[in-house]
C-alpha positions as CSV (number, residue, x, y, z in Angstrom):
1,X,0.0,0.0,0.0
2,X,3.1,2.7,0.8
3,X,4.5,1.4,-2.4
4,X,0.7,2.4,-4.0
5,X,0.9,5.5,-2.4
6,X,4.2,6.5,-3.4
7,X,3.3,5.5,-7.1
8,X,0.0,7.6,-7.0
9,X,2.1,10.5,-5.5
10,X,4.6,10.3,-8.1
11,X,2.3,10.2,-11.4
12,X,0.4,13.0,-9.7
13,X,3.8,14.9,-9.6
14,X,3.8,14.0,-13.1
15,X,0.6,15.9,-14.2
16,X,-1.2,12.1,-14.9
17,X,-4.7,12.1,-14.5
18,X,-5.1,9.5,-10.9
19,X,-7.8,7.7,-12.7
20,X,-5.4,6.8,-15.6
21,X,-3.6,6.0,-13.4
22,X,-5.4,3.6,-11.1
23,X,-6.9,2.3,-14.2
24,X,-3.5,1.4,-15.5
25,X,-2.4,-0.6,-12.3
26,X,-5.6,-2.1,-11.9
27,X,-5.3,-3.5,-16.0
28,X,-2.0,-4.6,-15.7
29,X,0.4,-7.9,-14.1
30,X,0.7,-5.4,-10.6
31,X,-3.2,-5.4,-10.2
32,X,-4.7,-7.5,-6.7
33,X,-7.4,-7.1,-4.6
34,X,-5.7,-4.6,-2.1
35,X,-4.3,-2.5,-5.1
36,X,-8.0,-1.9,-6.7
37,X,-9.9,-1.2,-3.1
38,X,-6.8,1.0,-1.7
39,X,-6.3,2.3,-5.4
40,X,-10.2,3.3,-5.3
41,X,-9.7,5.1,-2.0
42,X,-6.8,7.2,-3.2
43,X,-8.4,8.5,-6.0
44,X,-11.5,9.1,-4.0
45,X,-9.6,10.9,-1.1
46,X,-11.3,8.2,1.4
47,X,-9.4,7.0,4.3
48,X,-12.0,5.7,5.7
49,X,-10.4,2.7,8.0
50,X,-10.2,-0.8,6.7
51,X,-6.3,-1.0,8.4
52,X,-6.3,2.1,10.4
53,X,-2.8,3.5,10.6
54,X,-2.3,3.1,14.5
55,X,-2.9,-0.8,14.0
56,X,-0.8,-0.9,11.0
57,X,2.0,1.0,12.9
58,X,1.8,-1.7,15.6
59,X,2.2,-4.8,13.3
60,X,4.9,-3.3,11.2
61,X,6.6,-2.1,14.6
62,X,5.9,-6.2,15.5
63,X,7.3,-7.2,11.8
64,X,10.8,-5.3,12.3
65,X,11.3,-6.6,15.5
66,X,11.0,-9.9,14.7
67,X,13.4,-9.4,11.8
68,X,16.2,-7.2,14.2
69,X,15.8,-10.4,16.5
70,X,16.5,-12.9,13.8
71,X,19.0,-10.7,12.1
72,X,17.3,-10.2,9.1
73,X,17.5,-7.0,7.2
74,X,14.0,-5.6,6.3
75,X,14.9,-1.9,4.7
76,X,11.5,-1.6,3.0
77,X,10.0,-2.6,6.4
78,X,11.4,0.2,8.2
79,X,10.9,2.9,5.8
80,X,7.4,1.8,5.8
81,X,7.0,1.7,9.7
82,X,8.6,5.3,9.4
83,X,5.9,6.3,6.8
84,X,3.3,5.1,9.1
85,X,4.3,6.8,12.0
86,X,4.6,10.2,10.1
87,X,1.2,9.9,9.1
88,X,0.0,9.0,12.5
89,X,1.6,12.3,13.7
90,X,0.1,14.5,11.1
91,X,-3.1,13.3,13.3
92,X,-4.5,10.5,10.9
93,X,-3.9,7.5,13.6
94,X,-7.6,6.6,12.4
95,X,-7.6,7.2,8.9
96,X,-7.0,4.2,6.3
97,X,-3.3,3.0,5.9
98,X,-4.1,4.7,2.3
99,X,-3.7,7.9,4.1
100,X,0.0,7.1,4.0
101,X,0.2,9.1,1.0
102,X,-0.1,12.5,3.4
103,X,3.2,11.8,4.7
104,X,5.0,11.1,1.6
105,X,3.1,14.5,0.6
106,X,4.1,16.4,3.7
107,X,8.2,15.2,2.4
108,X,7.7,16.8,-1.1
109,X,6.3,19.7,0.8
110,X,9.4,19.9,2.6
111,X,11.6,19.2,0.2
């Protein structure tokens, strides 16, 4: 879903229409369940929780842990539990882990 968000976020940046856009995952080999509903509520700006972002904080959190302990790198991991987090302080603890794609929009902001 950060990986969705970051796409969505960058063909935006682009000047590509979202619904192309969505329409273009959704038709191709990337397309699965959790790409068309999360897809859906990108384009519809509704972050309405499914996985709210506090719970999918927690179980990422859980995730890298149990990689650290077994000594397993998991970069991808932690730049998504950093993702999540940012998003939960912009205030959106209870919005859809969708609503990931305000903190990748708050970096561009800053950058």
């Amino acid at each position: 879903v950060t990986g969705l968000a970051e796409a969505a976020h960058f063909a935006q940046g682009h000047g590509l229409d979202l619904a192309q856009f969505v329409s273009a995952i959704d038709a191709g080999p990337l397309a699965s369940d959790v790409s068309r509903v999360k897809g859906a509520k990108l384009l519809a700006n509704d972050f309405a929780p499914q996985a709210a972002i506090t719970n999918v904080l927690e179980n990422v959190r859980l995730i890298a842990a149990a990689a650290r302990e077994a000594g397993i790198a998991s970069p991808l991991t932690d730049v998504c539990h950093a993702l999540y987090g940012e998003t939960k302080a912009l205030g959106l603890g209870g919005a859809d882990m969708a609503a990931v794609i305000r903190a990748i929009e708050e970096r561009t902001a800053k950058s």
